[in-house]
XYZ file of C-alpha atoms in Angstrom:
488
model
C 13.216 53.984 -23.728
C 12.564 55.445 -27.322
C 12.248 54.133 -30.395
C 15.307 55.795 -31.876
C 17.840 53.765 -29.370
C 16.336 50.103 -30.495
C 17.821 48.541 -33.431
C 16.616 47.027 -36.664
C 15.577 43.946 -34.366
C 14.434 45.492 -31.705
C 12.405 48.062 -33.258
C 10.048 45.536 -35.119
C 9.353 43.561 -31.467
C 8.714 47.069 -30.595
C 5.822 47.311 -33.372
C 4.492 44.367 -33.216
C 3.811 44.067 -29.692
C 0.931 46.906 -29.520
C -0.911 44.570 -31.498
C 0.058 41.269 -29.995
C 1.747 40.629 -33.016
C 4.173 37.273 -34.132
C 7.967 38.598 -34.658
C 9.727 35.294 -36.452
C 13.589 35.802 -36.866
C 14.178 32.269 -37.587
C 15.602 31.261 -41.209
C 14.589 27.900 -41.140
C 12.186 25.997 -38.725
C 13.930 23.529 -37.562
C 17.379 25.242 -36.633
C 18.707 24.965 -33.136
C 18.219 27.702 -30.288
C 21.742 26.366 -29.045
C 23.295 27.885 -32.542
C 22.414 31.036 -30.727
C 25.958 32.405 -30.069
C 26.561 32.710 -33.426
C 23.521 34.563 -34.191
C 24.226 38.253 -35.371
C 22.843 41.517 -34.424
C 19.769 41.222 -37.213
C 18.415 39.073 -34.570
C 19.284 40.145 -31.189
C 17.439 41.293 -28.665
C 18.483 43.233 -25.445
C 16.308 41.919 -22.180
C 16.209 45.362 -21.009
C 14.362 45.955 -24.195
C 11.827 43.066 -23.695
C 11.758 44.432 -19.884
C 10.511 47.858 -21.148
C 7.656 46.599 -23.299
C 6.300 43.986 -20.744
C 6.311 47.112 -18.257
C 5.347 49.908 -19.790
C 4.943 49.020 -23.554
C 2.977 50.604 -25.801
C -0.883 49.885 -26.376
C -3.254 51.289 -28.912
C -7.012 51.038 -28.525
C -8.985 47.795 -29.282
C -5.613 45.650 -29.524
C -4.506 43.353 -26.807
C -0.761 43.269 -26.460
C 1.398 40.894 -25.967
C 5.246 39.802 -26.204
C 5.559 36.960 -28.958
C 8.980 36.241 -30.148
C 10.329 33.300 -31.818
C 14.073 32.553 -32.574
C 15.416 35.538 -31.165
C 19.046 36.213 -29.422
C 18.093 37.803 -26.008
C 21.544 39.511 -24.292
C 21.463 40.544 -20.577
C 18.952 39.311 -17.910
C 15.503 39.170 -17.812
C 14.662 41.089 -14.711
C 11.031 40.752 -13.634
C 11.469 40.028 -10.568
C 8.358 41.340 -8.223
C 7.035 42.887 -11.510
C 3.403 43.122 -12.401
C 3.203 41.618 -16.176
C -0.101 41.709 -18.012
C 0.422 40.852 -20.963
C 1.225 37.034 -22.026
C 5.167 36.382 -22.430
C 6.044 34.341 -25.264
C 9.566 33.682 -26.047
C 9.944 30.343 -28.125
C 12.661 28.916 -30.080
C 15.552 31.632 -28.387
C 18.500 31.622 -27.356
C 19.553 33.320 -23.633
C 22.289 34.503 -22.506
C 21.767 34.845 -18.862
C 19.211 33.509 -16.945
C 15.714 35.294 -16.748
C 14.439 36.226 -13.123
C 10.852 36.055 -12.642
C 10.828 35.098 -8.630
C 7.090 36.911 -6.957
C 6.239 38.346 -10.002
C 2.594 38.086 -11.493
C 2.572 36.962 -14.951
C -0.092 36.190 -17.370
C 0.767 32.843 -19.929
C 4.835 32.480 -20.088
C 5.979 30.332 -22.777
C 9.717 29.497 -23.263
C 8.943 26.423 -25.798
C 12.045 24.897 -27.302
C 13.809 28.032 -25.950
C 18.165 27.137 -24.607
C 18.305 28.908 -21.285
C 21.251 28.946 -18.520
C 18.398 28.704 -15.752
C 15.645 30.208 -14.352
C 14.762 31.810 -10.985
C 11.293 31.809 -11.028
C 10.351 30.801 -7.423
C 6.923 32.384 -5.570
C 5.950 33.297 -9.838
C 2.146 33.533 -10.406
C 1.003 32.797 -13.496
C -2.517 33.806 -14.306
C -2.465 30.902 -17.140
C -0.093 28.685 -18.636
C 3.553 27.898 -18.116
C 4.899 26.400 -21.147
C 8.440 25.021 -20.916
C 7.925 22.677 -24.255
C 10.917 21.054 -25.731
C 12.936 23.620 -23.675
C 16.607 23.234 -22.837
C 17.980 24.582 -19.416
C 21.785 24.405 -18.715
C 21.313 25.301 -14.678
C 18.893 25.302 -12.321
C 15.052 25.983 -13.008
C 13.511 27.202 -9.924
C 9.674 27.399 -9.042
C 9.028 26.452 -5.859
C 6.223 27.917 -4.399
C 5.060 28.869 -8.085
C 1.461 29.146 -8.361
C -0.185 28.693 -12.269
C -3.826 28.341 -12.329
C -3.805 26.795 -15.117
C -1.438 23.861 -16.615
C 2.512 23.480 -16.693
C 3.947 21.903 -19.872
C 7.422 20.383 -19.666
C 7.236 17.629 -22.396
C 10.615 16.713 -23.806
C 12.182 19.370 -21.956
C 15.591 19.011 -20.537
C 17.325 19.626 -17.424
C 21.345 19.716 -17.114
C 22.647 20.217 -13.446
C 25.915 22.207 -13.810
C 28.750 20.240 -12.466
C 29.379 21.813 -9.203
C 25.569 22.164 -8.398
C 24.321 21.708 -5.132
C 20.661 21.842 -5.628
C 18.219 20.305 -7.311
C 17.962 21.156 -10.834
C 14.281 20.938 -11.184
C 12.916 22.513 -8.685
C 8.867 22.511 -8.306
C 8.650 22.141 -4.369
C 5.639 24.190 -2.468
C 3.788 24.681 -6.405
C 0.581 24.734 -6.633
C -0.918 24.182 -10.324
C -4.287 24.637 -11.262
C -4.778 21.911 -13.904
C -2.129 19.012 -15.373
C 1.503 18.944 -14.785
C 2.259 17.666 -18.419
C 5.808 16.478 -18.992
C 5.888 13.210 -21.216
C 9.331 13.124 -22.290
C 10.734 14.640 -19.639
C 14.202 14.678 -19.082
C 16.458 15.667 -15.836
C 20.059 14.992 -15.511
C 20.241 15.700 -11.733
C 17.597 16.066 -8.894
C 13.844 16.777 -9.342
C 12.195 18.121 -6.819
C 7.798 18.118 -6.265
C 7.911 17.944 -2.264
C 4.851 19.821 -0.994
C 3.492 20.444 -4.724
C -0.287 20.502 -5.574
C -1.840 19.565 -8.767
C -5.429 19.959 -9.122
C -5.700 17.980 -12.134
C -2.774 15.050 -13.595
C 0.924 14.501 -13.580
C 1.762 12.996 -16.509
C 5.719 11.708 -16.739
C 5.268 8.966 -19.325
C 8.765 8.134 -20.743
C 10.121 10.273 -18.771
C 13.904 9.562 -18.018
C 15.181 10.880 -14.524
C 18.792 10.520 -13.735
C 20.358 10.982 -10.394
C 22.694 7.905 -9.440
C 23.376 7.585 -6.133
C 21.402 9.960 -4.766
C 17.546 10.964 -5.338
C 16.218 11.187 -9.129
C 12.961 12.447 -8.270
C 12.022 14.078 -4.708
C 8.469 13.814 -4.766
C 7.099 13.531 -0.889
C 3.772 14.712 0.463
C 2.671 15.202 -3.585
C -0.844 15.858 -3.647
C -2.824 15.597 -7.100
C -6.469 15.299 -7.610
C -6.708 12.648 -10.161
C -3.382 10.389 -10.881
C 0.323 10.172 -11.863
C 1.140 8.406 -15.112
C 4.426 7.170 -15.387
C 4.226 4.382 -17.339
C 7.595 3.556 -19.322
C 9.753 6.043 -16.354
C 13.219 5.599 -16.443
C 14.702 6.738 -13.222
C 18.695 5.935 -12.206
C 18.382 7.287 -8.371
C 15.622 6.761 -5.667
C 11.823 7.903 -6.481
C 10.370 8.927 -3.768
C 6.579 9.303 -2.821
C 6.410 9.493 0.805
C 3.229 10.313 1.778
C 1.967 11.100 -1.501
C -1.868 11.466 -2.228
C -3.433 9.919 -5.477
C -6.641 9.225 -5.325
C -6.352 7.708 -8.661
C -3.725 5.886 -10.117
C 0.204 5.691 -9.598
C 1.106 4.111 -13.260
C 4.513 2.803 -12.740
C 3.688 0.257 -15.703
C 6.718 -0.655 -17.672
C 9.222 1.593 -15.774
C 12.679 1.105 -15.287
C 13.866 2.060 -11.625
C 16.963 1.404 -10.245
C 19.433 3.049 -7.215
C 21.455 -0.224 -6.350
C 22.251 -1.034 -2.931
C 19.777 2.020 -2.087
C 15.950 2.410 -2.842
C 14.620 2.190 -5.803
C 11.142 3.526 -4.753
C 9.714 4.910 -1.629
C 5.789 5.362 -1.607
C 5.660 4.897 2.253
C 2.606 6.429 4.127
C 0.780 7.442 1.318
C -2.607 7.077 0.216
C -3.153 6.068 -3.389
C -6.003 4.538 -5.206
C -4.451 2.123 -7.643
C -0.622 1.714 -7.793
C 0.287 -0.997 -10.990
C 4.229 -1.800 -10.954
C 4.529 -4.824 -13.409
C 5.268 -4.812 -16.877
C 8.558 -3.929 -16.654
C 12.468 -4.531 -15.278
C 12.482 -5.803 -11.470
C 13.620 -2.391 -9.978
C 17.064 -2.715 -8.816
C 17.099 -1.507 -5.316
C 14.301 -1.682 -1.909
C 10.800 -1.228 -2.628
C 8.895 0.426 0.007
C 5.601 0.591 1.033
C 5.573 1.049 4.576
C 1.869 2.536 6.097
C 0.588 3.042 3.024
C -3.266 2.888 2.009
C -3.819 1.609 -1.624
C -7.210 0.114 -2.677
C -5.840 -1.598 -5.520
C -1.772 -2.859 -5.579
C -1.252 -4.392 -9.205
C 2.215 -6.021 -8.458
C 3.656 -8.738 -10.557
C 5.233 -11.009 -8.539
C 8.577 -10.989 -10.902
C 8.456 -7.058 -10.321
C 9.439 -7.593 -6.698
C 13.006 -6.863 -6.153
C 15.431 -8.879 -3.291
C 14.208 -6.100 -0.586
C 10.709 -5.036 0.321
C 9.746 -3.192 3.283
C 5.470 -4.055 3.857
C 5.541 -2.691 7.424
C 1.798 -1.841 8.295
C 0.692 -1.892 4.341
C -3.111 -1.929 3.741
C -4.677 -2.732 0.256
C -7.691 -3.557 -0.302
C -7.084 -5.686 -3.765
C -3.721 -7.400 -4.729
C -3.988 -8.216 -8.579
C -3.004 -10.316 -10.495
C -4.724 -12.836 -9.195
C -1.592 -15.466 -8.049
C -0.599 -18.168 -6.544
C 0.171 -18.469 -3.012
C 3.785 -19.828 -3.599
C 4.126 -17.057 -5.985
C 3.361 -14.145 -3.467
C 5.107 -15.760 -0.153
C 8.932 -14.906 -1.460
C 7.423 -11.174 -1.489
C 6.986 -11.513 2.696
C 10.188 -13.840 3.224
C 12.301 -10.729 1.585
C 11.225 -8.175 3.965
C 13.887 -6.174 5.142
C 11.937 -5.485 8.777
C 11.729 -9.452 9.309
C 8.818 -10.814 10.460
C 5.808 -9.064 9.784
C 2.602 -10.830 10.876
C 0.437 -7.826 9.370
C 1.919 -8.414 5.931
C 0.782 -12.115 6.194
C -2.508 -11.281 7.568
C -3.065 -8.488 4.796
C -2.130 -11.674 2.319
C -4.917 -13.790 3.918
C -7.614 -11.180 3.539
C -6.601 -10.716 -0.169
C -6.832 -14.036 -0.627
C -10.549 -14.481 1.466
C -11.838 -11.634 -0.918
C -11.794 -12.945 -3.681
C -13.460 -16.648 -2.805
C -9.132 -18.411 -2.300
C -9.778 -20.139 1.461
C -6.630 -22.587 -0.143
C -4.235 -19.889 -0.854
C -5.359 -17.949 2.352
C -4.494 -21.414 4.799
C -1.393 -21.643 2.556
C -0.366 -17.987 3.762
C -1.662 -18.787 7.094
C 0.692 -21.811 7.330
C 3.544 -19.748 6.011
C 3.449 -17.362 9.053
C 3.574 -19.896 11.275
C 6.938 -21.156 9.844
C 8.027 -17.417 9.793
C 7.586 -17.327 13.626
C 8.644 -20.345 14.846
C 11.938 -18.706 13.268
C 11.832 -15.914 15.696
C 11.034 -18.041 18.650
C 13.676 -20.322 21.161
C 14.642 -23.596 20.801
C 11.536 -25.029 22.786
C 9.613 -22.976 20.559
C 11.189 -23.810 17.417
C 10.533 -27.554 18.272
C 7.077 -27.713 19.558
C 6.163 -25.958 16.579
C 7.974 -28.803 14.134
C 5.433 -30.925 16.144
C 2.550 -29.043 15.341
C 3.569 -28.219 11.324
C 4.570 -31.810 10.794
C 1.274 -33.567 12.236
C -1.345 -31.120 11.392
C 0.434 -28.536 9.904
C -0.616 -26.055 12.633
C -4.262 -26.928 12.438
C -4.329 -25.567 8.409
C -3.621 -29.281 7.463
C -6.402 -31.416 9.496
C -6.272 -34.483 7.257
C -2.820 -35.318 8.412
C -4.299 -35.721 12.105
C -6.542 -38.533 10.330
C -3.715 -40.115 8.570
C -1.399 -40.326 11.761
C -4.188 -41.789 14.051
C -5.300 -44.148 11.542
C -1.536 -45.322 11.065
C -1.308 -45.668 15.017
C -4.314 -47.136 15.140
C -3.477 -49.879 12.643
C -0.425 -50.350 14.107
C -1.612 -50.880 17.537
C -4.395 -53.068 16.346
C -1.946 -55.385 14.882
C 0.647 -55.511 17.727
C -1.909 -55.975 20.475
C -4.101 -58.345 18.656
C -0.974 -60.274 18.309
C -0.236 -59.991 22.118
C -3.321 -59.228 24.285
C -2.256 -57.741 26.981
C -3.395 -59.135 30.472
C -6.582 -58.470 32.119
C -6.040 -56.692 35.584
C -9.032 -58.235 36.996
C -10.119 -60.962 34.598
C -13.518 -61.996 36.424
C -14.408 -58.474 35.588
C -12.135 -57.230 32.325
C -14.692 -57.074 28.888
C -13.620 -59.147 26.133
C -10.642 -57.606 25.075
C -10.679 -55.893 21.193
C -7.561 -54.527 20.262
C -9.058 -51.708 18.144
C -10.931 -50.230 20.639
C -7.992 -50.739 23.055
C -5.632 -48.972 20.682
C -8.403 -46.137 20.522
C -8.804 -45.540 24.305
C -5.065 -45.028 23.939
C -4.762 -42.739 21.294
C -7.986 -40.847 22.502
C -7.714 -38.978 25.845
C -10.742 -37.923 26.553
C -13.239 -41.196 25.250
C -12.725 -44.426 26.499
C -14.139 -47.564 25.877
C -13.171 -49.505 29.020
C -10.210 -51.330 27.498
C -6.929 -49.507 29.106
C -8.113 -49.602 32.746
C -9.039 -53.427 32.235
C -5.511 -54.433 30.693
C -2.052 -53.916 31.462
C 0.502 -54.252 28.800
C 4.095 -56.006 29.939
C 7.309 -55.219 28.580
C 7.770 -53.575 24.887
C 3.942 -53.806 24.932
C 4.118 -51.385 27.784
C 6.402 -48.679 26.267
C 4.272 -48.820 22.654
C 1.357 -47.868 24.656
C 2.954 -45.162 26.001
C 3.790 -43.806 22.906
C 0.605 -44.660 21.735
C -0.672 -42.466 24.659
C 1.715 -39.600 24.596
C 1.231 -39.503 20.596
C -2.987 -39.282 20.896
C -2.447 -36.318 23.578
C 0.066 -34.270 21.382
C -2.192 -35.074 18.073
C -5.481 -33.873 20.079
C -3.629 -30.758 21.337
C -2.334 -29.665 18.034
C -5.872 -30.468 16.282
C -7.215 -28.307 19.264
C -5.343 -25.528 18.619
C -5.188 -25.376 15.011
C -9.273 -25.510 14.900
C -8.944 -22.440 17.140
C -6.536 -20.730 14.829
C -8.462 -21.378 12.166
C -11.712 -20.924 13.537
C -10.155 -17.101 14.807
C -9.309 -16.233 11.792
C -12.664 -16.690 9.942
């Protein structure tokens, strides 16, 4: 192209960018890219022309080019498609037409900061740099899937509008690697987000970010993989989240956020692997939270944050903070939407034995023995009332005291009031109606009372309760000692 066919606007991009040069059409700095329609020809730019300089521009000796424009009207597409681009691309504050197509090309920084775009097709892009979307506005679909920047991506306070008839996600990041922080405090996406498959070496940083997707999925995040932690404290998300399988080996802050998909999931971080995940501070999500399979060293849940439906399938942690109450963690298990789970209980217990609370940990103990006598038969169901109402499945080993020593008084009483007879009274002992009551009760000591005396009548049938009681009492102690000593 020569100089002769640019115009007046054209021609001084043209000049400046030999030198790397700053060309500044704006006439005020805090006008609005989306005025850009109305912007005249003293500040329009063809793409073609931009295309021609980031191609084959000019370059003088001992300057280091580069395209840096700032409230310019760009007509036409972008087409870089596949193009080799070595020289940074900065295109801030403008307003385009059409939507710029950068798919497999190599770039070095691209900046479209607080730039009003209709999209961009940008998938399989390398950028040998930064990719600076700042306070950008897109008005279709922003693709970069399989995008690979070695250094950071910047999306803070940019926005995200999924045409009305759109089919795809609107934020599309699947399959990107990024060499540093994906930085988008701010961030806001009216339609899906997609990070399936994405790598960050370094942070992901959504902090006030508000994602909004009813119905469907807000943010499609599965098989994530960063190298230090997601902050998302303050997230505002109207659709499911969803971290399947994600890898954090630092935190997931989800403090403060505001998640809700009703009658759906809220949040899905099932099979992953995540240092420390925090969800309290904030709203009870509206919609299931789950955790299925997932490895987390440190789960900072607030019991209030819990919403009607959990799924805990086969969830490990190693730490479960705040510090609670029993009672106050139990509803958590009761609301499972896979019914009873005896390794959500047990995982309970060993939070609980970690940190020195043997009473909370017999308290969740107890509790999943209630949950399964639910599951079992009738039989089942009432041999277990037995067990939970005399010694409270072994967990409760006082009440075994308190029951015998009722018995025991009240056998003393009735048989010192009516001693039974002797069966062979030259040889009977002197009858004692404690220690007659006690060979009774006990089933395994005896003190030679019940084989020298025979009860008669109502006598008769209160030592068979008396009997029948002391064997049930001794069974249930046995077992619940062997529960309890199992479990230490």
């Amino acid at each position: 192209m020569e100089i002769d066919d640019l115009t007046p606007a054209e021609a001084r991009v043209w000049r400046a960018f030999p030198r790397g040069g700053f060309t500044d059409f704006r006439t005020a700095p805090d006008e609005d890219p989306a005025d850009g329609p109305a912007w005249g020809p003293e500040r329009t730019v063809r793409a073609s022309v931009l295309r021609a300089l980031l191609l084959d521009g000019p370059r003088e000796n001992g300057e280091i080019p580069s395209l840096d424009l700032a409230g310019a009207r760009i007509t036409g597409a972008l087409l870089l498609q596949y193009a080799a681009v070595e020289v940074p691309v900065r295109l801030k504050n403008c307003h385009f037409e059409e939507v710029p197509r950068l798919y497999a090309s190599r770039t070095q920084e691209v900046n479209l900061s607080e730039s009003v775009l209709p999209g961009l097709l940008a998938h399989a892009v390398r950028v040998d740099g930064v990719l600076r979307l700042t306070r950008a506005r897109f008005a279709g679909t922003v693709r970069l899937g399989g995008a690979s920047v070695t250094g950071s991506v910047y999306l803070e306070s940019a926005r995200f509008v999924a045409p009305q008839d759109a089919t795809d996600p609107v934020l599309q990041l699947n399959q990107a690697v990024v060499g540093a922080d994906l930085w988008a405090p701010g961030l806001r996406v009216r339609g899906p987000a997609r990070l399936t498959g994405a790598t960050v070496a370094g942070r992901v940083n959504l902090i006030d970010a508000v994602l909004e997707t009813p119905g469907g999925t807000a943010l499609d995040a599965q098989y994530l993989s960063v190298g230090s932690g997601i902050a998302a404290r303050c997230l505002r998300a109207r659709g499911r989240v969803d971290l399947r399988g994600v890898r954090v080996p630092g935190t997931l802050d989800l403090l403060h956020a505001d998640l809700a998909e009703p009658g759906g999931t809220a949040l899905r971080a099932s099979s992953a692997v995540i240092g420390e995940l925090w969800l309290r501070g904030g709203p009870r999500p509206d919609g299931a939270l789950i955790l299925r399979r997932s490895q987390i060293d440190l789960l900072t849940l607030d019991p209030g944050m819990v919403p009607d439906q959990v799924h805990l399938s086969d969830l490990s942690y190693t730490t479960l903070a705040p510090h609670e109450p029993a009672e106050r963690r139990l509803p958590m298990l009761e609301r499972d939407g896979d019914g009873y789970v005896p390794y959500a209980y047990e995982q309970l217990t060993a939070a609980y034995r970690r940190t020195g609370d043997d009473d909370a940990a017999r308290l969740v103990q107890l509790a999943k023995q209630r949950r399964h006598r639910r599951t079992l038969p009738w039989y089942g169901r009432l041999w277990g009332h037995v067990q939970d109402l005399t010694v409270g499945y072994g967990f409760r080993p006082l009440r075994a005291g308190v029951w015998l020593l009722s018995l025991l008084a009240i056998g003393s009483v009735a048989f010192g009031l009516e001693h039974p007879a002797a069966l062979k009274p030259s040889e009977a002992p002197p009858f004692n109606p404690v220690f007659y009551t006690l060979d009774l009760l006990l089933p395994i000591i005896s003190f030679g009372q019940e084989t020298a005396f025979a009860p008669r009548d109502g006598y008769q049938w209160l030592a068979y309760v008396l009997t029948v009681t002391g064997w049930i009492l001794a069974t249930t102690v046995v077992a619940g000692v062997t529960r309890t000593v199992s479990r230490q």
